[in-house]
C-alpha atoms as one frame of an Amber mdcrd trajectory, in Angstrom:
protein
  58.831-157.841 -40.660  55.375-157.313 -42.148  53.623-153.940 -42.075  50.952
-155.016 -39.583  53.596-156.072 -37.055  55.480-152.815 -37.561  52.303-150.814
 -36.991  51.418-152.775 -33.861  54.866-152.163 -32.428  54.670-148.488 -33.362
  51.272-148.086 -31.698  52.495-149.716 -28.488  55.659-147.611 -28.515  53.634
-144.456 -29.102  51.337-145.251 -26.189  54.170-146.004 -23.737  56.222-142.996
 -24.737  53.327-140.555 -24.547  52.424-141.994 -21.148  56.030-141.708 -19.946
  56.357-138.106 -21.097  53.062-137.039 -19.520  53.769-138.761 -16.216  57.239
-137.233 -15.921  55.876-133.793 -16.832  53.165-134.214 -14.191  55.705-135.212
 -11.526  57.980-132.259 -12.328  55.042-129.861 -12.215  54.116-131.196  -8.784
  57.511-130.132  -7.412  56.604-126.535  -8.308  53.071-126.679  -6.932  52.710
-128.956  -3.897  56.305-130.170  -3.509  57.923-133.589  -3.548  57.114-136.646
  -1.474  58.887-139.493   0.301  62.648-139.182   0.044  62.405-136.073  -2.198
  60.477-133.586  -0.074  61.693-130.445  -1.794  60.052-127.620  -3.719  60.860
-126.068  -7.067  64.217-126.213  -8.810  65.831-128.004  -5.861  64.236-131.178
  -7.234  66.846-131.264  -9.997  69.619-132.066  -7.540  68.241-135.626  -7.476
  69.474-138.061 -10.101  65.988-139.568 -10.082  64.516-136.363 -11.472  67.338
-135.726 -13.943  67.280-139.269 -15.304  63.499-139.238 -15.718  63.614-135.906
 -17.562  66.315-137.269 -19.878  64.277-140.419 -20.495  61.116-138.368 -21.099
  62.897-136.233 -23.717  64.070-139.442 -25.382  60.527-140.806 -25.260  59.197
-137.632 -26.899  61.816-137.883 -29.649  60.761-141.469 -30.384  57.221-140.306
 -31.128  58.268-139.138 -34.593  59.517-142.503 -35.935  56.521-144.209 -34.291
  54.045-141.900 -36.037  55.863-142.368 -39.349  55.765-146.145 -38.919  52.031
-146.008 -38.223  51.498-144.094 -41.442  53.809-146.050 -43.745  54.166-149.472
 -42.132  57.951-149.078 -42.362  60.289-148.651 -39.416  63.155-146.205 -39.815
  65.020-144.858 -36.793  68.405-143.184 -37.033  71.216-144.618 -34.936  71.853
-141.197 -33.368  68.252-140.925 -32.179  68.236-144.486 -30.891  71.510-143.904
 -29.006  70.034-140.818 -27.375  67.029-142.869 -26.397  69.319-145.562 -25.008
  71.200-143.076 -22.819  67.939-141.982 -21.179  66.814-145.567 -20.668  70.169
-146.508 -19.114  69.911-143.502 -16.778  66.473-144.454 -15.456  67.781-148.016
 -15.227  70.348-146.790 -12.711  67.549-145.029 -10.830  65.340-148.121 -10.854
  67.981-150.563  -9.603  69.576-148.147  -7.102  66.181-147.713  -5.441  65.453
-151.424  -5.593  68.728-152.684  -4.148  70.231-149.770  -2.182  67.950-146.875
  -1.268  64.887-149.028  -0.603  66.622-151.238   1.991  68.412-148.172   3.434
  65.491-145.764   3.830  62.514-148.088   3.478  60.484-148.844   0.374  57.376
-146.833   1.398  59.246-143.531   1.026  60.678-144.684  -2.307  57.336-145.507
  -3.891  54.942-143.062  -2.253  52.965-140.691  -4.446  54.818-139.402  -7.502
  57.895-141.416  -6.527  56.027-144.494  -7.711  56.128-143.091 -11.237  59.765
-141.924 -11.247  61.253-144.846  -9.328  59.210-147.688 -10.789  56.589-147.211
 -13.503  58.301-144.784 -15.888  61.552-146.804 -15.873  59.569-149.979 -16.592
  57.734-148.270 -19.462  61.088-147.171 -20.885  62.586-150.656 -20.589  59.631
-152.254 -22.346  59.481-149.724 -25.159  63.222-149.607 -25.872  63.972-153.312
 -25.591  60.828-154.773 -27.146  59.383-152.204 -29.526  61.899-149.706 -30.860
  64.732-149.780 -33.378  64.199-153.323 -34.592  65.980-152.531 -37.879  68.893
-150.621 -36.374  71.981-152.121 -34.754  73.352-150.662 -31.536  76.783-152.255
 -31.095  77.647-153.038 -27.489  80.799-150.926 -27.793  78.543-147.889 -27.296
  77.762-148.960 -23.726  79.981-146.163 -22.376  77.401-143.615 -23.510  74.978
-145.037 -20.965  77.524-144.411 -18.215  77.993-140.716 -19.039  74.982-139.388
 -17.052  76.169-141.242 -13.942  79.742-139.996 -14.322  78.638-136.395 -14.829
  76.178-136.505 -11.954  78.736-138.278  -9.755  81.233-135.487 -10.355  78.606
-132.867  -9.462  77.517-134.796  -6.363  81.134-135.094  -5.228  81.737-131.358
  -5.585  78.513-130.255  -3.918  78.522-132.827  -1.084  82.222-133.443  -0.372
  84.075-130.356  -1.621  81.615-127.473  -1.185  79.286-129.116   1.310  76.144
-127.185   0.365  74.194-130.358  -0.445  73.225-132.940   2.182  74.424-136.473
   1.474  70.889-137.572   0.611  72.089-140.726  -1.160  74.359-141.691   1.777
  77.240-142.215  -0.655  79.705-140.669   1.825  78.642-142.835   4.759  81.683
-143.374   6.949  83.702-141.074   4.679  83.898-143.806   2.027  82.687-141.778
  -0.943  85.363-143.349  -3.136  83.896-146.829  -2.562  80.383-145.639  -3.407
  81.597-143.791  -6.484  83.523-146.780  -7.809  80.562-149.082  -7.126  78.077
-146.777  -8.873  80.296-146.331 -11.928  80.873-150.081 -12.176  77.175-150.840
 -11.735  76.222-148.239 -14.364  78.755-149.723 -16.802  77.446-153.243 -16.254
  73.822-152.160 -16.573  74.516-150.152 -19.738  76.325-153.104 -21.280  73.476
-155.467 -20.419  70.887-153.142 -21.942  72.712-153.185 -25.275  73.351-156.907
 -25.008  69.647-157.613 -24.491  68.743-155.134 -27.229  71.018-156.984 -29.664
  69.654-160.405 -28.680  66.018-159.345 -28.928  66.674-157.571 -32.224  68.239
-160.709 -33.703  65.225-162.769 -32.724  62.878-160.184 -34.209  64.738-160.005
 -37.505  65.163-163.814 -37.797  68.914-164.017 -38.563  70.383-166.847 -40.553
  71.739-169.739 -38.467  75.312-168.915 -39.444  75.279-165.528 -37.676  72.658
-166.206 -35.002  75.189-166.205 -32.178  77.122-163.128 -33.300  76.958-159.839
 -31.463  77.718-156.446 -33.018  80.930-155.184 -31.447
């Protein structure tokens, strides 16, 4: 990949990641000033009981971390991103992917899309996830492999949050069932479905990353169909 292409990718990545970080920071600040909107009408630290907020914060931290390789690439015209950093970035992207698709296919039809995308929710449920998808899949880590066997890392935030949600909603009962995962007492069905969906989504993210990377690095015909496992 020539230096001009590397610098163009780095500039686009820098723009999207700065925008993501600032928007998430703005949304979090709003919880402590005027409160949440739509389906997250809470104030202060209570906002962090929502996976939407947690996943966006994780993705924003990953976006901030990716600023350093982007700035270096702009200066040198060479792309170098450690696998550890890229995996951390991937975990945040997979987490907001779960947020994005859960809203699109479950919470939106259940509670209505207006409450899902009103005000700051538009950023956390739609725009910031899309910025993360575009930056991670199209712009970042073109010279680094992320084998699909690491897909389980993308499931970890959902598993950890699912365990917390189960304890607070089902066992302790001090949280309302705001995601309706225990509707009809069938929390075990919702939990299994969410874990399976998160696993599939995480796998697909790495699969697409590998495919797009191979196209960008112009592999030889002999290994064009191979996937890192």
